[in-house]
PDB file of C-alpha atoms in Angstrom:
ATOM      1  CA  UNK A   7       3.291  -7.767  20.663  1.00 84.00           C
ATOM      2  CA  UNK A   8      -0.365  -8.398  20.729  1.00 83.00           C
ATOM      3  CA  UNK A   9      -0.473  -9.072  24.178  1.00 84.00           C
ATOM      4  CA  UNK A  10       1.159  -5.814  24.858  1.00 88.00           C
ATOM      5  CA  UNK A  11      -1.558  -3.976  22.785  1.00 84.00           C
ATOM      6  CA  UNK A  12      -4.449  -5.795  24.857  1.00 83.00           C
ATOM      7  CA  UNK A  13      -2.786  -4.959  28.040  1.00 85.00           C
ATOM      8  CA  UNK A  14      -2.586  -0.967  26.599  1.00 85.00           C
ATOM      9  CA  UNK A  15      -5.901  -0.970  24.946  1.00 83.00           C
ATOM     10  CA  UNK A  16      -7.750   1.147  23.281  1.00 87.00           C
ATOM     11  CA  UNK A  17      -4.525   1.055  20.832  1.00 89.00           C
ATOM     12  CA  UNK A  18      -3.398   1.005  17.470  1.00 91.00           C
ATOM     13  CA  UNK A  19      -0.958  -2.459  16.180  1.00 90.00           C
ATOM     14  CA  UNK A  20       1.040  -1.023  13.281  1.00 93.00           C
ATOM     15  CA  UNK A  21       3.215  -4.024  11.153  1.00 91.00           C
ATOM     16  CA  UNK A  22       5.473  -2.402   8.448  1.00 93.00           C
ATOM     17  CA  UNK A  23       6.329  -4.642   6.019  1.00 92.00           C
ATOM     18  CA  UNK A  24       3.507  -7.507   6.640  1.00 91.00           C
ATOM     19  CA  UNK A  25       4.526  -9.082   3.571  1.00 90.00           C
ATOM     20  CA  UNK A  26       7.965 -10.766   5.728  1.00 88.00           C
ATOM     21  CA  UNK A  27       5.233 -12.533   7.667  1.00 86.00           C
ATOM     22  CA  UNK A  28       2.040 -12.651   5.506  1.00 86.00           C
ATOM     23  CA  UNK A  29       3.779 -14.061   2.236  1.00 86.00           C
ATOM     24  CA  UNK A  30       1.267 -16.775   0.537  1.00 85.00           C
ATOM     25  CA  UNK A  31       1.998 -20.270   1.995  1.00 78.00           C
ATOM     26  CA  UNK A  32       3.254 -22.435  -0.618  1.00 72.00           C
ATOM     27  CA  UNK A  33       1.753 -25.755  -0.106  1.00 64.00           C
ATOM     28  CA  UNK A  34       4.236 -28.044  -0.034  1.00 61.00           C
ATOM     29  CA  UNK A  35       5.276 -29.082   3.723  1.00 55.00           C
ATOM     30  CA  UNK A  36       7.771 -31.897   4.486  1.00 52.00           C
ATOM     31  CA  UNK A  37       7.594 -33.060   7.561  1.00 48.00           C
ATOM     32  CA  UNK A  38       5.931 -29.660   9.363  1.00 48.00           C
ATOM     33  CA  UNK A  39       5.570 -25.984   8.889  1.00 57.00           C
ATOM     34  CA  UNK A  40       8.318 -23.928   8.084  1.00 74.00           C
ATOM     35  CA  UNK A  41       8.464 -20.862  10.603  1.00 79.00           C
ATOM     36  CA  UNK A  42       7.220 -18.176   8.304  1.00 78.00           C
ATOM     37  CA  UNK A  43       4.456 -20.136   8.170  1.00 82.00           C
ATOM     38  CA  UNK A  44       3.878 -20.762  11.658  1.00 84.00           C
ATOM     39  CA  UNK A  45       4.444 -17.168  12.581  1.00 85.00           C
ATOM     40  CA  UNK A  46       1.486 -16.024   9.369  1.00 86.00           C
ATOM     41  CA  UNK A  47      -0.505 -18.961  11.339  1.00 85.00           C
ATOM     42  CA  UNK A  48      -0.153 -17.262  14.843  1.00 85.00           C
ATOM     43  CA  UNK A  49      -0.920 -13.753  13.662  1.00 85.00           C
ATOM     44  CA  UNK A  50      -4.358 -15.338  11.552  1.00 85.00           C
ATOM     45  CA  UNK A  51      -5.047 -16.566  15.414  1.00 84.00           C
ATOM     46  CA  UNK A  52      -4.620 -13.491  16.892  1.00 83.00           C
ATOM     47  CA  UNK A  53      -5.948 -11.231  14.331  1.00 80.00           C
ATOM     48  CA  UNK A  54      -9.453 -13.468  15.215  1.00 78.00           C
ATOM     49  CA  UNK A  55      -9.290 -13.298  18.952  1.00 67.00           C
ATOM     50  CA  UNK A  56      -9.343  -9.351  18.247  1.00 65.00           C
ATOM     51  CA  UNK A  57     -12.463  -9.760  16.989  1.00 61.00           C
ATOM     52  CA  UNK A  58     -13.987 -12.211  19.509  1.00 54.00           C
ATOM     53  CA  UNK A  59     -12.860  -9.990  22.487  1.00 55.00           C
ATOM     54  CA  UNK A  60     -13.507  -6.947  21.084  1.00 65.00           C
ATOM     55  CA  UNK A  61     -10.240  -5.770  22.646  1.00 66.00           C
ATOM     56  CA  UNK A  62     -10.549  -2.350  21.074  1.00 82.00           C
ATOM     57  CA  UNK A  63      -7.569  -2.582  18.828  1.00 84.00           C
ATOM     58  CA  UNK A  64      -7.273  -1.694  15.696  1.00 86.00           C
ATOM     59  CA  UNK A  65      -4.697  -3.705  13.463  1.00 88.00           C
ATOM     60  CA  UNK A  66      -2.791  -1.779  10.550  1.00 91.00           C
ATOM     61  CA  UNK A  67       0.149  -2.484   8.452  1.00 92.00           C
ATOM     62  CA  UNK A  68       2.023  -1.579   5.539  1.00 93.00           C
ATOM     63  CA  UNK A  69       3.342  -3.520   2.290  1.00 92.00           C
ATOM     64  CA  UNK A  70       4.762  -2.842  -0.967  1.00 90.00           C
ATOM     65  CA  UNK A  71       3.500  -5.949  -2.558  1.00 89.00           C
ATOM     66  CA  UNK A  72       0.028  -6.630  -1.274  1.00 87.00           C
ATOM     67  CA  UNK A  73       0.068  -9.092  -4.379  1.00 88.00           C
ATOM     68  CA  UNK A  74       1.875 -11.841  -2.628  1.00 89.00           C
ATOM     69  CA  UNK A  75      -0.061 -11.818   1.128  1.00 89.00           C
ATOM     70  CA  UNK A  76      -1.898 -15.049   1.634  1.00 89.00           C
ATOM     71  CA  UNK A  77      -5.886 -14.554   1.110  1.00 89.00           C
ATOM     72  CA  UNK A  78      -6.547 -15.724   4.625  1.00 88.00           C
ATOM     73  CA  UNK A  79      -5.256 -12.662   5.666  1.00 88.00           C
ATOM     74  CA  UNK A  80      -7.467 -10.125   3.802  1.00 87.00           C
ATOM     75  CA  UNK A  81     -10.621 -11.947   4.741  1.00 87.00           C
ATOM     76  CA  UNK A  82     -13.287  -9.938   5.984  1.00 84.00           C
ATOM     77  CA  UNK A  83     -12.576  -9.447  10.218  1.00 80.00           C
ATOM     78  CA  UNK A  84      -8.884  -8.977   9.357  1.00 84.00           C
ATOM     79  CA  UNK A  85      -6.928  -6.895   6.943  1.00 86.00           C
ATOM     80  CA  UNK A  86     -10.496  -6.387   4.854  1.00 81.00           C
ATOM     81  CA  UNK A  87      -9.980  -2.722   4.128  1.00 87.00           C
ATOM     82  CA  UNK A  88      -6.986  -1.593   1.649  1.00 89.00           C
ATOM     83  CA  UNK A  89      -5.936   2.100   1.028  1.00 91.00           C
ATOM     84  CA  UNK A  90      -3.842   2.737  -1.398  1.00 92.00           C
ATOM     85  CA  UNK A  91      -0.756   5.232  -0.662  1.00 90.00           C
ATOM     86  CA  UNK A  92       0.267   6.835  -4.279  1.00 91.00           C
ATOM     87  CA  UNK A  93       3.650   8.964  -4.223  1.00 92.00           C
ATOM     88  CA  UNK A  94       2.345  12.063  -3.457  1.00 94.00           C
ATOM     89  CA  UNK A  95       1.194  14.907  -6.545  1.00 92.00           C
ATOM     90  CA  UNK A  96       3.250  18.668  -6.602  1.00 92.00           C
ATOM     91  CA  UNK A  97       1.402  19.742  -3.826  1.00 94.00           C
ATOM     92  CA  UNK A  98       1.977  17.289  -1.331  1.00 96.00           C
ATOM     93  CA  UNK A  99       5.702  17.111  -2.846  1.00 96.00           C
ATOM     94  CA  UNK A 100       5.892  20.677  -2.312  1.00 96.00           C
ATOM     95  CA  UNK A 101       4.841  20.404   1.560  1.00 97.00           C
ATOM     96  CA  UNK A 102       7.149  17.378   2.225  1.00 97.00           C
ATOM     97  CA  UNK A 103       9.504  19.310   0.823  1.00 97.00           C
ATOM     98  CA  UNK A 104       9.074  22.303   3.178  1.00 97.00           C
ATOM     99  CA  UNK A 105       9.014  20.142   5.670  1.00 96.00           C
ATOM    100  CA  UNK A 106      12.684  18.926   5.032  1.00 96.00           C
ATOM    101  CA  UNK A 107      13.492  22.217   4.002  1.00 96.00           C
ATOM    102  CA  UNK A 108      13.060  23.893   7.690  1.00 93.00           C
ATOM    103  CA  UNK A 109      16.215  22.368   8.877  1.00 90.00           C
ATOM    104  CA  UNK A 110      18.451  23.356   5.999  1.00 94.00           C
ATOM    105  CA  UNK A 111      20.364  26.448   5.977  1.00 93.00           C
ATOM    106  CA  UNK A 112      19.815  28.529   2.624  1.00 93.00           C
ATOM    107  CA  UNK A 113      19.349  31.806   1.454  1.00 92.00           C
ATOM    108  CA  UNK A 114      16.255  31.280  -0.913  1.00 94.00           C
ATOM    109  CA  UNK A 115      12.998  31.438  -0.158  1.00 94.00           C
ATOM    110  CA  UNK A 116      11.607  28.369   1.089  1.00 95.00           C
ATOM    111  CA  UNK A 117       8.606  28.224   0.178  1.00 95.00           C
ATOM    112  CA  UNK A 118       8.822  29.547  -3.632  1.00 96.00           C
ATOM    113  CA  UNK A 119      11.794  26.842  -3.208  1.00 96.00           C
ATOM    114  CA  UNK A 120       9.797  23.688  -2.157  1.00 96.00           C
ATOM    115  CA  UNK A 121       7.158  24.770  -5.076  1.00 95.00           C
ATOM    116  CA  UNK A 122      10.400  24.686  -7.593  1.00 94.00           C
ATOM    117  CA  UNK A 123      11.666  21.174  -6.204  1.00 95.00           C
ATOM    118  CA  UNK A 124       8.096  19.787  -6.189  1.00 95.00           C
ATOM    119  CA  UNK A 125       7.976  20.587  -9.860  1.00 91.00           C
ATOM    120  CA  UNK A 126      11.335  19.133 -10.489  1.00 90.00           C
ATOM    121  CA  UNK A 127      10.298  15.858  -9.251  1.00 92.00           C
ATOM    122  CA  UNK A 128       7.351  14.349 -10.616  1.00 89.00           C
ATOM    123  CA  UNK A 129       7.344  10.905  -9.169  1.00 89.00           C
ATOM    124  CA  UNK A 130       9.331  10.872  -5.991  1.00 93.00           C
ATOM    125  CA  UNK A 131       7.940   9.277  -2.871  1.00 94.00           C
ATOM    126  CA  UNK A 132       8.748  10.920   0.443  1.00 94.00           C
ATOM    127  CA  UNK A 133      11.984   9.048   1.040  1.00 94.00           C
ATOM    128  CA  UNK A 134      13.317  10.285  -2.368  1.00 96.00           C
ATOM    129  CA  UNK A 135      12.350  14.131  -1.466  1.00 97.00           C
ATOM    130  CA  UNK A 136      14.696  13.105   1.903  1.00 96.00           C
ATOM    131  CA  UNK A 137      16.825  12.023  -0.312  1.00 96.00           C
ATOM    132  CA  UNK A 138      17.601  15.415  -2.182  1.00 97.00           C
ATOM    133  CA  UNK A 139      17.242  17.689   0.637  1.00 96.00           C
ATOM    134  CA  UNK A 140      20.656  15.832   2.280  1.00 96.00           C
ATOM    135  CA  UNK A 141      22.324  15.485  -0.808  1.00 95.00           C
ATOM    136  CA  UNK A 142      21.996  19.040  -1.751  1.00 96.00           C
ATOM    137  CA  UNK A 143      23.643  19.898   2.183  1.00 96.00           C
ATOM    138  CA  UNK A 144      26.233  16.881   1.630  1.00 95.00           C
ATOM    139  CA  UNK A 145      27.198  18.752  -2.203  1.00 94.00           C
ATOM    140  CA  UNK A 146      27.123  22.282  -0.703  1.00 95.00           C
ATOM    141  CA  UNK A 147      29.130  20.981   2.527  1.00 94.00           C
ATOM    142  CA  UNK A 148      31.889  19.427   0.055  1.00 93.00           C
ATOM    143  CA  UNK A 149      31.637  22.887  -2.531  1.00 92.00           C
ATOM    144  CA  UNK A 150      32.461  24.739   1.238  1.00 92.00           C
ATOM    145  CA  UNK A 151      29.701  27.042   1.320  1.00 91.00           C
ATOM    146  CA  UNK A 152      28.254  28.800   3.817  1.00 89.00           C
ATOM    147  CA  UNK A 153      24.619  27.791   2.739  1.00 91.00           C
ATOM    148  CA  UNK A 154      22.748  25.258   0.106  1.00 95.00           C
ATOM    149  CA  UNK A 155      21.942  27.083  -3.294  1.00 94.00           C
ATOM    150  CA  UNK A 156      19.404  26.735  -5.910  1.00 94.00           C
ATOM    151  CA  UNK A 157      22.823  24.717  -7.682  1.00 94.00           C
ATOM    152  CA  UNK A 158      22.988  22.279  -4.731  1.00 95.00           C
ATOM    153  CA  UNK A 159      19.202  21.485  -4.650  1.00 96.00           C
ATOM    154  CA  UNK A 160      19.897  20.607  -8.742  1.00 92.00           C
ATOM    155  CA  UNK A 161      22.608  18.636  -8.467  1.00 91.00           C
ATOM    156  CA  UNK A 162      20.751  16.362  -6.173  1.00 94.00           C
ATOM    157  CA  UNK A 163      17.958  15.578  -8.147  1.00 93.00           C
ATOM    158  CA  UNK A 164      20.255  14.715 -10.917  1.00 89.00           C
ATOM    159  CA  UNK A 165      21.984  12.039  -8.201  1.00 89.00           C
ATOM    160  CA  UNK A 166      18.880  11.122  -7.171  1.00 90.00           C
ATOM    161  CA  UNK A 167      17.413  10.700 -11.158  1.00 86.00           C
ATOM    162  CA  UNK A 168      20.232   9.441 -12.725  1.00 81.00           C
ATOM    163  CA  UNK A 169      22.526   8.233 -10.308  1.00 80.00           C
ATOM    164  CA  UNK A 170      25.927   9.436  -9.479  1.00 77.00           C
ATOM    165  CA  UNK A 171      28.601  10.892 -11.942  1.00 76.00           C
ATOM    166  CA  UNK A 172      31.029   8.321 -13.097  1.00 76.00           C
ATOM    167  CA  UNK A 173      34.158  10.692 -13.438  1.00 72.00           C
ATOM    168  CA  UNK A 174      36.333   7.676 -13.730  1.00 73.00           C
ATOM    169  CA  UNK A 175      34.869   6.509 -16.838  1.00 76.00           C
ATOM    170  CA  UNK A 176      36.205   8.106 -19.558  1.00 77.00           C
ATOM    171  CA  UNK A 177      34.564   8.064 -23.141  1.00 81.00           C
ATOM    172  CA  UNK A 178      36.598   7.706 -26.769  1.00 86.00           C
ATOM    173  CA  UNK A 179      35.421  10.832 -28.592  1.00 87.00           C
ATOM    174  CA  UNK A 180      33.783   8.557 -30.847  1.00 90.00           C
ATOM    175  CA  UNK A 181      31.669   7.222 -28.097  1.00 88.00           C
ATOM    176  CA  UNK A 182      30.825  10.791 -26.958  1.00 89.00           C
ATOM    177  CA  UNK A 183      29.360  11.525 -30.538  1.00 91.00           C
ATOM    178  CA  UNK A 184      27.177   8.509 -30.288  1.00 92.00           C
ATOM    179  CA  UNK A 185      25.572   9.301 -26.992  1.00 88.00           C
ATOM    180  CA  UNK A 186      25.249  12.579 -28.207  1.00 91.00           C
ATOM    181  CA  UNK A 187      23.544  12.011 -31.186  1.00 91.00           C
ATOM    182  CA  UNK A 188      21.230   9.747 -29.438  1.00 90.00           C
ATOM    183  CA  UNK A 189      20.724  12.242 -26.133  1.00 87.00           C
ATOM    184  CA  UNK A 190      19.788  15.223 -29.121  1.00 89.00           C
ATOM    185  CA  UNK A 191      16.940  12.736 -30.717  1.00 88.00           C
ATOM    186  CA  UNK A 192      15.544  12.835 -27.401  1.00 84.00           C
ATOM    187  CA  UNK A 193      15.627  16.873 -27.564  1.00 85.00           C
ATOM    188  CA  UNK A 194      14.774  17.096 -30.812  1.00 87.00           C
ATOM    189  CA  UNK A 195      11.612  14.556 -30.611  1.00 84.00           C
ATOM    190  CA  UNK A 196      10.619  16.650 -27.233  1.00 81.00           C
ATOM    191  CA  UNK A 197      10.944  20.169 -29.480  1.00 82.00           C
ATOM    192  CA  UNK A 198       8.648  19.008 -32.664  1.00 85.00           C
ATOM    193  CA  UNK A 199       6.223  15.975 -30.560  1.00 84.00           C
ATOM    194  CA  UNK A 200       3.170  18.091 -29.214  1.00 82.00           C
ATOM    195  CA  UNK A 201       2.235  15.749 -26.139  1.00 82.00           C
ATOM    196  CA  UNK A 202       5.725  14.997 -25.085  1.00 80.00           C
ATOM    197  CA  UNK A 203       7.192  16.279 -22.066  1.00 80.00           C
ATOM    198  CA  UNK A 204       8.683  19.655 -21.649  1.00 81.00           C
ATOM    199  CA  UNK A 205      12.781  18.792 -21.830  1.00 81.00           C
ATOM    200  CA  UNK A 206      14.396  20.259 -19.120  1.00 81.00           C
ATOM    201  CA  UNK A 207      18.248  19.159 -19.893  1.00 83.00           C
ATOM    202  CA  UNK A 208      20.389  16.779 -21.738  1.00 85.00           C
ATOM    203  CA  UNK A 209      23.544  15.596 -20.291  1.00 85.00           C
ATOM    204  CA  UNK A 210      26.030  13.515 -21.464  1.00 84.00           C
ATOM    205  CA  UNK A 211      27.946  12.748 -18.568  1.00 82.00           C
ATOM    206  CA  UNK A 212      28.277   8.907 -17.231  1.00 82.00           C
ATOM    207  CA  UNK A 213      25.987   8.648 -14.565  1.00 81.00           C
ATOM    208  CA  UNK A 214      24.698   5.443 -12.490  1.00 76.00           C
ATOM    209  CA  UNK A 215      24.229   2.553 -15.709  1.00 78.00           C
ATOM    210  CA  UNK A 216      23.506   5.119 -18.459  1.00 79.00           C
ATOM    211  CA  UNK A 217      26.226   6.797 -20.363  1.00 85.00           C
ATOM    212  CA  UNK A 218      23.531  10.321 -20.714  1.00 83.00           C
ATOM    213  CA  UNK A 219      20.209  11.231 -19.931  1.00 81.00           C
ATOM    214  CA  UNK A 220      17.403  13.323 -20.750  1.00 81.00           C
ATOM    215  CA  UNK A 221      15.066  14.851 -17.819  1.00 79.00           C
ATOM    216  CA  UNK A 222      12.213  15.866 -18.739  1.00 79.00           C
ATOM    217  CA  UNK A 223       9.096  17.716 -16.810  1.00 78.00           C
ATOM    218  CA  UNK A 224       5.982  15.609 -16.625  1.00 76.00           C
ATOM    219  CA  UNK A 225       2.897  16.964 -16.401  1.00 75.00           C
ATOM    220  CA  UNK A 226       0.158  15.596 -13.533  1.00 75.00           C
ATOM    221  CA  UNK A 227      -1.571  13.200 -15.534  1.00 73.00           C
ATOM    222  CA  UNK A 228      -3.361  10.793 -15.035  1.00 74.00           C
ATOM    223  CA  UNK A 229      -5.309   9.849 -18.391  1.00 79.00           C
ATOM    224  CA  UNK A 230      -3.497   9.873 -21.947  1.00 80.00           C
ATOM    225  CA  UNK A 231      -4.692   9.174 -25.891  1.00 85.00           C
ATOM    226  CA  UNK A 232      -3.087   6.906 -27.928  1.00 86.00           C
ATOM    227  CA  UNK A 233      -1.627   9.535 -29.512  1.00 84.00           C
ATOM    228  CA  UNK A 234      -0.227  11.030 -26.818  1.00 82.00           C
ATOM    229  CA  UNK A 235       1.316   7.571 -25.518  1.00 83.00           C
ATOM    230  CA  UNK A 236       3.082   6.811 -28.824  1.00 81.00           C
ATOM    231  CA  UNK A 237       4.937  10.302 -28.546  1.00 77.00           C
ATOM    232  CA  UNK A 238       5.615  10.506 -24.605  1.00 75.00           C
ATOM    233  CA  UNK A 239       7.287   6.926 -25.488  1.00 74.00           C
ATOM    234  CA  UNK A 240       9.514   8.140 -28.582  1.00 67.00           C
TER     235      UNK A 240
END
């Protein structure tokens, strides 16, 4: 790989998922390295000769959990610079969506729609804003219509939220009343608490591990009072 990017330089090296190779060495070695370890000591090799031979190649990767990559490998001369990707705010939500959306066959307006869906998802990263736009065609393929509806889009954002809807399990009407009392504290606390978020519906249909749910509308921030943590949390 690296001598493929001299041989094609000036290039960019992309490694997703560096952690599978840059985890922190343990320490303890019997009898020689395991190969994870050789393979983080070979890339620390390379990495350097970059530098050396000014090969004009620029090194990037991608992790999840920069919190377990060895040090050596965010010394200064290799993976010294660290940008942090956040999921993206409503309107980058709302352009990834219309991005998806231009291959989807619907009647509404796309882009009032991918404004609507960006709202709806506070939160989602890129693959989960996939995610909806091909549930909502898979739900509107199975419901045999012609195109995906506003319905369609909602549906998958509950999947993708809450998980799917466990029609097999079936509740004793006693059981029903308790998830019902406690899915209306949720509404109720929502109605009266002045910083919570806006409620936007209260099921109590199974879905995924909870028995209900209660989505709610977020707002974009980023800063809160202690106040205003105590009643987004009751």
């Amino acid at each position: 790989m690296f001598a493929m990017a001299r041989k094609n330089a000036p290039c960019i090296l992309f490694i997703d998922e560096v952690d599978a190779v840059g985890r922190k060495r343990s320490g303890r070695s019997f009898g020689g390295h395991s190969e994870q370890e050789n393979t983080l000591n070979q890339l620390l090799v390379e990495m350097d000769g970059f530098q050396t031979e000014q090969a004009n190649v620029i090194v990037l990767a991608a992790t999840n959990r920069s919190d377990v990559l060895d040090k050596a490998l965010m010394r200064p001369g290799r993976f010294d610079r660290q940008i942090f990707v956040p999921p993206p705010d409503i309107k980058g939500r709302a352009s990834i969506f219309r991005i998806h959306l231009q291959h989807l066959k619907t009647a509404l307006d796309k882009i009032e729609l991918s404004r609507k869906l960006a709202a709806l998802t506070p939160g989602f990263t890129g693959a989960d804003i996939a995610n909806v736009c091909n549930e909502a065609a898979l739900i509107a393929a199975r419901d045999a219509n012609n195109d995906i509806g506003q319905k369609s889009f909602d549906q998958a954002i509950e999947r993708v939220i809450a998980g799917m809807e466990k029609k097999s399990q079936v509740l004793q009407p006693e059981e029903k009343t308790t998830v019902a009392y406690h899915e209306a504290g949720h509404a109720v606390a929502g109605w009266f608490l002045e910083y919570a978020d806006p409620l936007l519906k209260v099921s109590i249909i199974p879905r995924g591990k909870g028995l209900g749910y209660a989505q709610y509308l977020p707002k974009e921030q980023y800063l809160y009072s202690k106040e205003q943590v105590r009643e987004r949390a009751s």
